[in-house]
Structures are given as C-alpha cells and as structure tokens.
Short mmCIF file of C-alpha atoms in Angstrom, two decimals:
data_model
loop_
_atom_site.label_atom_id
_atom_site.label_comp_id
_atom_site.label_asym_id
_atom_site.label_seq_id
_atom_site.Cartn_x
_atom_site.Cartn_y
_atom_site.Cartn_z
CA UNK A 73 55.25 244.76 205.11
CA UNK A 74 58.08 246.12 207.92
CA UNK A 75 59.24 249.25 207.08
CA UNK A 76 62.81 247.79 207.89
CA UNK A 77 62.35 245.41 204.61
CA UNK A 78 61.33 248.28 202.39
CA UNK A 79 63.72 250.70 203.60
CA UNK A 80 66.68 248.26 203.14
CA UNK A 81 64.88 247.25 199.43
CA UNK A 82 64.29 250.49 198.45
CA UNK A 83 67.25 252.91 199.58
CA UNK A 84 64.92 254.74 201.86
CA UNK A 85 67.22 256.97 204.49
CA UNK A 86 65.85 257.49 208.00
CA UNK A 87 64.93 261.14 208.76
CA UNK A 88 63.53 260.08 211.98
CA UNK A 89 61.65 257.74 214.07
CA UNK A 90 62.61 253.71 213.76
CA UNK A 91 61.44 251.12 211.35
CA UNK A 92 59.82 248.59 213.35
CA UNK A 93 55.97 249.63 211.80
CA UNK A 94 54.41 247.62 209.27
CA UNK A 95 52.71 249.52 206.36
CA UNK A 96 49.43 247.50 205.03
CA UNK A 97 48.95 250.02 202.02
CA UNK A 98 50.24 253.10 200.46
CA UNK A 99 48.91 256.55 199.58
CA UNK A 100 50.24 259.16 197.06
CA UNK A 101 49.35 262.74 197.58
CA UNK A 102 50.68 266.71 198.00
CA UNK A 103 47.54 267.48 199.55
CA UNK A 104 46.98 267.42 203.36
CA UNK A 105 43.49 268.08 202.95
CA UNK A 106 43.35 265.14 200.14
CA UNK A 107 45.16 262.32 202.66
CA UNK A 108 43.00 263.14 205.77
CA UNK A 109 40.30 262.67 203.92
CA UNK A 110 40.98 259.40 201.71
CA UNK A 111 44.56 257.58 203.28
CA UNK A 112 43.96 254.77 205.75
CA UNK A 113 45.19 253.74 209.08
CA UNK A 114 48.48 251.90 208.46
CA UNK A 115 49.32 253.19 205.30
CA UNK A 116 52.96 254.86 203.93
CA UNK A 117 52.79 258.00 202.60
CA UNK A 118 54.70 259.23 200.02
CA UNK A 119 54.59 263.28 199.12
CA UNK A 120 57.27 266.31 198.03
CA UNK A 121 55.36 268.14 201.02
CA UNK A 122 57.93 268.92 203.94
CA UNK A 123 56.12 271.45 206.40
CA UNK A 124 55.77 270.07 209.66
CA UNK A 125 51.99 269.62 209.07
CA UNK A 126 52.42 266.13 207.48
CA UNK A 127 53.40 265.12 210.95
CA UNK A 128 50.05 266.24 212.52
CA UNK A 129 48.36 264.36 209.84
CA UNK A 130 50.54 261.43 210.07
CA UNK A 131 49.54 261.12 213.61
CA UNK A 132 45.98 262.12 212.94
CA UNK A 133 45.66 258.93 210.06
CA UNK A 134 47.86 256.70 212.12
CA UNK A 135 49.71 255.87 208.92
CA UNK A 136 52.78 253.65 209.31
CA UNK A 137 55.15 256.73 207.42
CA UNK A 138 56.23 259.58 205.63
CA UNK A 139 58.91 259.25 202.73
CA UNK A 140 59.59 262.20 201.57
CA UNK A 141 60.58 262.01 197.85
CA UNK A 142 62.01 263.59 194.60
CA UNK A 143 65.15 264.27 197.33
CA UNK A 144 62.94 266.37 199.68
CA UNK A 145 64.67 266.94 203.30
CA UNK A 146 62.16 267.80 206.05
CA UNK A 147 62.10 271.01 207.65
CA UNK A 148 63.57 271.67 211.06
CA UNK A 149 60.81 272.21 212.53
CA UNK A 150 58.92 268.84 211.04
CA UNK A 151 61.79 266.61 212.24
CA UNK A 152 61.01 268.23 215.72
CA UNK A 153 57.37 267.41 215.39
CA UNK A 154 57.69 263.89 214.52
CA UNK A 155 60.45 263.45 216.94
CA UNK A 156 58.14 264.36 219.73
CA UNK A 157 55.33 262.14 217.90
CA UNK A 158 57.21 259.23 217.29
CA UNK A 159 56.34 259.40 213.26
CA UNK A 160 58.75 257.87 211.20
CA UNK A 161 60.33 260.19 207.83
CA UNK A 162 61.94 258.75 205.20
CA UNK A 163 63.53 259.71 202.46
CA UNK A 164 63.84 259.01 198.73
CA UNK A 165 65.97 260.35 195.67
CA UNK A 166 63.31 258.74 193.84
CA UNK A 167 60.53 261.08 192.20
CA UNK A 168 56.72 260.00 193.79
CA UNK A 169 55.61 257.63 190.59
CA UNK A 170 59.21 255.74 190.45
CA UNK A 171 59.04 255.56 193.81
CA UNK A 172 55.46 254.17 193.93
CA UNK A 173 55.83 251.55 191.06
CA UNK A 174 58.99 250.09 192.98
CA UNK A 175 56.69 249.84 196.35
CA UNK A 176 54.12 247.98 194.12
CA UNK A 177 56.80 245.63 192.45
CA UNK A 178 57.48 244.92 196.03
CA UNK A 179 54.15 243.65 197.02
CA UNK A 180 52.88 246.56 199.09
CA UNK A 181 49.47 247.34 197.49
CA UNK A 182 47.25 250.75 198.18
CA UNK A 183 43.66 250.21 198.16
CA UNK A 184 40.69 250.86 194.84
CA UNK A 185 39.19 253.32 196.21
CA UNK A 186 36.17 254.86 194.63
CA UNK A 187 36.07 258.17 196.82
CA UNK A 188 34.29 260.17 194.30
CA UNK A 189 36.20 263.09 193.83
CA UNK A 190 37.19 265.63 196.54
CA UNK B 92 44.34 315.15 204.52
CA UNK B 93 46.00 311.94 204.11
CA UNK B 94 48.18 310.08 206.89
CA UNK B 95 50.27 307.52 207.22
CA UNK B 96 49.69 304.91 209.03
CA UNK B 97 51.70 301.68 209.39
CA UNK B 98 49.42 298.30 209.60
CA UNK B 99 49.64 294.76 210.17
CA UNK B 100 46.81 293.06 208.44
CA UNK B 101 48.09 289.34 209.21
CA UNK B 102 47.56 288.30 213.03
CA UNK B 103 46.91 285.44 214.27
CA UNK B 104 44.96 284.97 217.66
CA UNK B 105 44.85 282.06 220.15
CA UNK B 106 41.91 280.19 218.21
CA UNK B 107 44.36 279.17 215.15
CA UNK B 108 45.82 276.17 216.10
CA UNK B 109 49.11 277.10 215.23
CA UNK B 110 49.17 279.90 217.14
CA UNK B 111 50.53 280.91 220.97
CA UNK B 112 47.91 280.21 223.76
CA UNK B 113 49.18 284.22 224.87
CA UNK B 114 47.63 285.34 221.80
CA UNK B 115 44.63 286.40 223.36
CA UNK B 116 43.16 290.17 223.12
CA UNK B 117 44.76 292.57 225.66
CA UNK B 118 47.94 291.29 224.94
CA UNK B 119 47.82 291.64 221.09
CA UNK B 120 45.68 294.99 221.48
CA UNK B 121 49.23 296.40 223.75
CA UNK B 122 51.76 294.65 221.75
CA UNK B 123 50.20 296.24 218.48
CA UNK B 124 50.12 299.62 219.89
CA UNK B 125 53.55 299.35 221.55
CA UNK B 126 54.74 298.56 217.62
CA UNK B 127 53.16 301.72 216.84
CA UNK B 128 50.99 300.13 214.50
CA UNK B 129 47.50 302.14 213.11
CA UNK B 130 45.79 299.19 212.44
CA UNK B 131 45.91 295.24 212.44
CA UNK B 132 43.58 292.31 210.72
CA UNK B 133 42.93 289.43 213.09
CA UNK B 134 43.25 286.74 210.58
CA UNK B 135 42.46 283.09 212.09
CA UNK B 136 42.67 280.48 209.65
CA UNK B 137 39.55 279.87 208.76
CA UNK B 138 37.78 281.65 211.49
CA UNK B 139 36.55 284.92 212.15
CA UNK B 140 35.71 283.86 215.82
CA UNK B 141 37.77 286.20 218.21
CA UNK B 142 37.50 289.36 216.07
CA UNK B 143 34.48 291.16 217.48
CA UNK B 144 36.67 290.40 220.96
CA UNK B 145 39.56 291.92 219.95
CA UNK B 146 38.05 295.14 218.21
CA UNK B 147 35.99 295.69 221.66
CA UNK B 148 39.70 294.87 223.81
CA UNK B 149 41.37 297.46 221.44
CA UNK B 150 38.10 300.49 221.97
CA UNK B 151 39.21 303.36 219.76
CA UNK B 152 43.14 303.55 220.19
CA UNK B 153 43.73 301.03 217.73
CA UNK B 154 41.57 299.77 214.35
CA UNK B 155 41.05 296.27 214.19
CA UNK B 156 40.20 294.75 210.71
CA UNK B 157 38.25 291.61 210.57
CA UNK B 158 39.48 288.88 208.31
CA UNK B 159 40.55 285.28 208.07
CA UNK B 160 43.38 283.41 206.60
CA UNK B 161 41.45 280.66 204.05
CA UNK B 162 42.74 277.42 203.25
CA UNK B 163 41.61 276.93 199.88
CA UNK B 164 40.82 273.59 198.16
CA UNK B 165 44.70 273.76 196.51
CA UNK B 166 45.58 274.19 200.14
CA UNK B 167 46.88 277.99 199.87
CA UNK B 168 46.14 280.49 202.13
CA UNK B 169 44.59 283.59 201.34
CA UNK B 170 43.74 286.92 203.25
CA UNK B 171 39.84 288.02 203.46
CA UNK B 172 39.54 291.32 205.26
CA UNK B 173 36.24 293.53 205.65
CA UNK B 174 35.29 296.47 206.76
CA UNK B 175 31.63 295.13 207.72
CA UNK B 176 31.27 292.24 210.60
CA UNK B 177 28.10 291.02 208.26
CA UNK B 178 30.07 290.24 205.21
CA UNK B 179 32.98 288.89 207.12
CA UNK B 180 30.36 286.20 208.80
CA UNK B 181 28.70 285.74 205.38
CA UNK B 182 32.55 284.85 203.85
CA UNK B 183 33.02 282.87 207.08
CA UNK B 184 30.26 280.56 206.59
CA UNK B 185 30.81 280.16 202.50
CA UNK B 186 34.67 279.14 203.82
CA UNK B 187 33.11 276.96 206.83
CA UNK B 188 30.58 275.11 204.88
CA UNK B 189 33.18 273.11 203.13
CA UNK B 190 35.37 272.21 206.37
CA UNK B 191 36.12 268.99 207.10
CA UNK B 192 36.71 267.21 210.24
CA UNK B 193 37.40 267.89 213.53
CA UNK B 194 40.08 269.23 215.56
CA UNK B 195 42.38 266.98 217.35
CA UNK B 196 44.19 269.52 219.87
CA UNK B 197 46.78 266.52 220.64
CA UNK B 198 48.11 266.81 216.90
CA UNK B 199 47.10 270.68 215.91
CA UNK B 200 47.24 272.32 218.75
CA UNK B 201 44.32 274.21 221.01
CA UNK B 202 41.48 276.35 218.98
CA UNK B 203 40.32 278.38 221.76
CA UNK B 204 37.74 281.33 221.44
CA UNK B 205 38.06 284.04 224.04
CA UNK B 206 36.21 287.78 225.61
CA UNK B 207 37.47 290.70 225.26
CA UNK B 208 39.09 290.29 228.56
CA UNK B 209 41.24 287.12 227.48
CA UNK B 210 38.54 284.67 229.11
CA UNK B 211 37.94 281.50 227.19
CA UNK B 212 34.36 281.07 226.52
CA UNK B 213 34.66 278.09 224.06
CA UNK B 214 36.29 275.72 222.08
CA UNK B 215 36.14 275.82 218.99
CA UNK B 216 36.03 271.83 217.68
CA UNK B 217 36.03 271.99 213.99
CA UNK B 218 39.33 271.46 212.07
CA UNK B 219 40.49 274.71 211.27
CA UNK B 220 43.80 273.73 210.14
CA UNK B 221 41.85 271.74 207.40
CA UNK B 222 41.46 272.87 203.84
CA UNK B 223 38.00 274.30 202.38
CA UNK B 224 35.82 273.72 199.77
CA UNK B 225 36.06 276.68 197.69
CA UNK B 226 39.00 276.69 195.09
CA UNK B 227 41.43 280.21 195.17
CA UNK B 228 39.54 281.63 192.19
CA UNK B 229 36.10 281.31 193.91
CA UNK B 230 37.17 282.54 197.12
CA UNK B 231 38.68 285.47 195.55
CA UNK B 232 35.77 285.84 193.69
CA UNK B 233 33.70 285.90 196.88
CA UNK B 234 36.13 287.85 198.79
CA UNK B 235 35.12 291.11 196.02
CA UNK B 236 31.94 290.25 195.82
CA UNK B 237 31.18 290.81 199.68
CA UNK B 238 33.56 294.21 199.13
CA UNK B 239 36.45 292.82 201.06
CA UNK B 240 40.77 293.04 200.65
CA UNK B 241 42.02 289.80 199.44
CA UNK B 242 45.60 289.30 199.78
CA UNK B 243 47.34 286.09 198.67
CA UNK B 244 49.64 285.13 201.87
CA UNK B 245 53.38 284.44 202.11
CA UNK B 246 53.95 283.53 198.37
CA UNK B 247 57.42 283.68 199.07
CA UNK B 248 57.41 280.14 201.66
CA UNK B 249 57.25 276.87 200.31
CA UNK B 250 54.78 276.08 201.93
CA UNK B 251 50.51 277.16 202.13
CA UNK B 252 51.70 280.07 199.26
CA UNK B 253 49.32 280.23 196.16
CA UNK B 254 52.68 280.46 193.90
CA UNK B 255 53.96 277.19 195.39
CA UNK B 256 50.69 275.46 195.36
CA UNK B 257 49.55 276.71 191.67
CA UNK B 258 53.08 276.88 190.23
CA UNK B 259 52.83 280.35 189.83
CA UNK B 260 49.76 283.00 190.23
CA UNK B 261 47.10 283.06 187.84
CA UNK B 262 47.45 286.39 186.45
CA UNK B 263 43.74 287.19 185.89
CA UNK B 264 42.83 286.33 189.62
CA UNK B 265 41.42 289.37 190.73
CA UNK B 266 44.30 289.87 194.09
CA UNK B 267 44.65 292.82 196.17
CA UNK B 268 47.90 292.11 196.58
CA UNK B 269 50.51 289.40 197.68
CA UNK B 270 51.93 289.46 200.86
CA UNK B 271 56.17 288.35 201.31
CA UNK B 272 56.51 287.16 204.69
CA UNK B 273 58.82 288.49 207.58
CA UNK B 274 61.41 286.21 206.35
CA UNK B 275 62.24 287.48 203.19
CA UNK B 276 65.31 288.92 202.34
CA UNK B 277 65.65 288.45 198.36
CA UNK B 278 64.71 290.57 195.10
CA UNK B 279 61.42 291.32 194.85
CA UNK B 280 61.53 291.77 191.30
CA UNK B 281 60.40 288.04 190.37
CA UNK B 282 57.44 288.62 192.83
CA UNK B 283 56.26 292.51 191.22
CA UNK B 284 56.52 290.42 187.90
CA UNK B 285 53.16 288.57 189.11
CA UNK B 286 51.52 291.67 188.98
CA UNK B 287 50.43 292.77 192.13
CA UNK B 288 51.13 295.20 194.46
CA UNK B 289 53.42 293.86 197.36
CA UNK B 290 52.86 294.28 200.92
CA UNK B 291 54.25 292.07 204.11
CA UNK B 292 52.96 292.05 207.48
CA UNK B 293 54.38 290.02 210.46
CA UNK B 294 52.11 286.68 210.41
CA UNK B 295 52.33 286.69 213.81
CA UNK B 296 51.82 283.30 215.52
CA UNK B 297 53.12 284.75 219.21
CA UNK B 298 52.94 288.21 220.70
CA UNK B 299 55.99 289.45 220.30
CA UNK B 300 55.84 288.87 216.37
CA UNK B 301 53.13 291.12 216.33
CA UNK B 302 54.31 294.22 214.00
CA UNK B 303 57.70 292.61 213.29
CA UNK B 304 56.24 293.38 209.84
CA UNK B 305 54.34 295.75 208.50
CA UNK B 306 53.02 298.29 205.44
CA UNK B 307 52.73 302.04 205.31
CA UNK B 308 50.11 303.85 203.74
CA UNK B 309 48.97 306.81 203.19
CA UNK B 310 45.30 307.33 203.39
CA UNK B 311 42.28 308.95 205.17
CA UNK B 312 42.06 305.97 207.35
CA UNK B 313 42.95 302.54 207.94
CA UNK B 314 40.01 300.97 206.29
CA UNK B 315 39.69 298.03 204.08
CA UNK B 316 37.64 300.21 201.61
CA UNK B 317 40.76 303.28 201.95
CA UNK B 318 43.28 300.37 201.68
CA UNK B 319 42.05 298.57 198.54
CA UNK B 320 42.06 302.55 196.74
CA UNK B 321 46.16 302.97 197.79
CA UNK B 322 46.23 299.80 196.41
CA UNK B 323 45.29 299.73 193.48
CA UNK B 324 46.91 303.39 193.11
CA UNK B 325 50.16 301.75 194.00
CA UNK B 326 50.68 299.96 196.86
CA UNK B 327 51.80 300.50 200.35
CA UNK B 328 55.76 301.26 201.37
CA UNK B 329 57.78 298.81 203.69
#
C-alpha cells in the first residue's frame, strides 16, 4: 500500500522524505533493539521514539517509514539524519494503538510472528 | 589528606559509533588535561576496547578509569567503571554476550579501535550501538558485584535515560548515582527526589566536549573505590 494513500487516509503529516514507498506490513515498537531484531524489510513503523537513531535503524531494516505518533515531532538532529538518508517521517496526533487499528481497517496487515520472546 | 580533584567519568572515544573519528588517545589525554581535569572514565558504549590505550597515552599525568556506557535490554544506558582491567573485561563480556548484530558503519557510524599512539589497529564489527541482554537491575547487580561505580546516564534526556525508559527509577536499584547531562539547566530537586546522589560529566562525543562537564571531589585519589566512599557520604560538587 503507497504511503501517499495512507498518508492522505490517515492524516499523516510529512516530516520528511516523499511518499512514493509502498509499505507491505507494519510494526509497533519503542524499542530499537526490539525492531532490528523482529520488523521486516518494507514495513511502516510506528513508535513515540524521536532520537535520530530510528533513522539508522530505518535504513538498517529498509522499512518503508517512520510515523511518529501520540503528536511526537522529531528531533533536529533526526530530521537531518533522514534527510541525508532519504527515510521518510511521518507524523500522527493519533496515540500508537488508534493509530494501528486504523492502518489495519485500511488493509495494511503486519505479519504473526512467533519470535519467541526477546 | 584529602584533595580535590575535578573528573569526567563519561568519555567517549573513537570506537563508539556515535562518536568523532578525532576522539582517539593523545588528543583526549591533552584535551582532558588542558580542562584541568584529575581524572576521566573512557566509557564506549558497550565496549571497553580503547581503554588500556588511553590509560598507557595518558602515563601518570592523568588517571584514566575504565568503564563502558551499557545499553540495557530497556534500552537505557548505564555507567560501569572499575578500578581493575580484569573485572572491567569480565563486565564487558557479561554485556557482550547478549549483543546482537553487526555494525553497519554506513548507518551508525565507524567503530574503530586504536594504540596508544592514535593508530587504528582494528575494527571493531559488532553492533555496539545495539541493546544487550542483561536488564538495568542485573547489570547493576553485576556492576557491584565485580566492585565497580555504576552511574545511571543522562536521566535528564529523553532519550537512552533509565527515568525515560522505566518511567521513573526503581528506587531499590542499587545506583551510584545519576548523572544530568551538560545540557541541563533546570531544578534538580525532582531528580535528588530519586534518591541518588547527582553528578554530571560532559558525555563527550568530540574533543572539545571533553570536560565541558564535570564533578569535584574530595578524596585521597581519583579511584573508583575512593569515589563510590564520597559517594555514598554525599556526593560530589558541580
């Protein structure tokens, strides 16, 4: 599903980057740590976490991108990171599960996975 | 007889990811002694791999503690200093046991391990900038056990701080003391109400950071065993 189409659906605002990607899942998580190890290529990632870290592992997962929610604003210093990598941020008033449920209702689906634990 | 001596226990060198390329030993050794500092504690995340070169860079004008900055499963970073390099490695491989991945300079940035004489001698390839396995109250745990400082880092940033990712700091986790970064400007009344003593050092990512921070004390010497006594009698002054 085109970023474009969920952004316009959804009330997403554009931090940074364009919405020409297409996101083929979804992933839900304040952990770094927790998303390298379990989100998948092509995925959007929602999280309240704003440090310019989620950029690195943005680029690292090769997720689709970031929306920020709960009315989270990047820092400076993440906007200049994904500027530079070409990751897109997002935005949301909504909290993470609203958020989330409203993706789903869309038709944008994460994946069962059965990671066992950390 | 007691002196005082002003230390910065939170220095970063050219391995963390994060950190300047120019962090390497001569130039931290000469920027710490041009801040008049006593003492500093190299703290790579998650490493402890340029310390024995930046104790031999600095001889005997300047103590270096060895330490790390930990990533701990919550993703908060906490302070391990020692006075011994034995239980520094034995912390280092209970903290490196549970890293995962590896280092993508592209995205994180270079982890390079260096001589005493600033010559790079390796790379190091796992991802330091990961989280690891241990959880804040067993790396605190450890951290005593092995006779080492620990010192929960930054709590007053939003982001990496043990307040921000626990909510607030277990009271009954067994802290040295919390460090407020360089940037803070506030009342440190809501942070003494946690329960520790307070301290801030410069969490210095480039050389000219180095000592932009710091903590007085007054003791024999700069040692972690010394500093965890004025600690616990009261805390340092800055």
């Amino acid at each position: 599903m085109r970023l474009s189409h969920i952004a316009k659906a959804l009330d997403l605002e554009l931090r940074c980057g364009d919405l020409e990607a297409e996101a083929s899942g979804g992933y839900v998580s304040d952990l770094m740590s927790d998303v390298i190890a379990h989100a998948e290529a092509g995925d959007l990632w929602l999280t309240v976490q704003i440090h310019a870290n989620i950029v690195a592992v943005a680029a690292m997962k090769e997720l689709s991108g970031i929306v920020l929610t709960g009315g989270r604003e990047p820092e400076a210093e993440t906007l200049r990171k994904a500027e530079a990598k070409k990751i897109t941020v997002l935005a949301s008033r909504l909290p993470a599960f609203e958020l989330a449920g409203r993706l789903y209702q869309l038709g944008l689906r994460g994946r069962e996975r059965h990671a066992g634990g950390i | 007889m007691p002196g005082a001596f002003r230390v910065d226990l939170h220095v970063h060198t050219c391995l963390s990811p994060c950190a300047d390329n120019g962090m390497v030993p001569t130039r931290i050794v000469a920027r710490a002694l041009e801040a008049g500092l006593a003492a500093i504690g190299i703290c790579d995340h998650n490493s402890a791999g340029n310390v024995a070169a930046v104790r031999e860079a600095a001889g005997k004008d300047l103590r270096v503690l060895g330490g790390m900055e930990i990533t701990t499963s919550e993703e908060a970073h906490i302070l391990a200093l020692f006075d011994g390099q034995e239980a520094l490695e034995r912390m280092e491989r209970l903290v490196q046991d549970g890293l995962a991945g590896l280092n993508d300079p592209e995205a994180w940035g270079d982890q390079i391990l260096v001589d005493s004489r600033d010559q790079p001698v390796g790379i190091e390839e796992r991802l330091l900038a990961g989280a690891s396995a241990l959880s804040a109250e067993a790396t605190v745990r450890e951290i005593q056990a092995l006779g080492g400082l620990a010192i929960a880092s930054h709590v007053d940033r939003p982001a990496f701080s043990l307040a921000q990712q626990l909510g607030f700091i277990p009271p009954e986790l067994p802290l040295d003391a919390v460090e407020l970064s360089f940037h803070f400007r506030g009342e440190k009344a809501p942070f003494r109400a946690f329960g520790f003593p307070l301290v801030s050092f410069s969490d210095a990512h480039f050389p000219e950071e180095i000592g932009r921070s710091r903590t007085l004390f007054r003791v024999e010497e700069p040692s972690v065993a010394a500093l965890r006594l004025a600690l616990r009698a009261g805390g340092g002054e800055w």
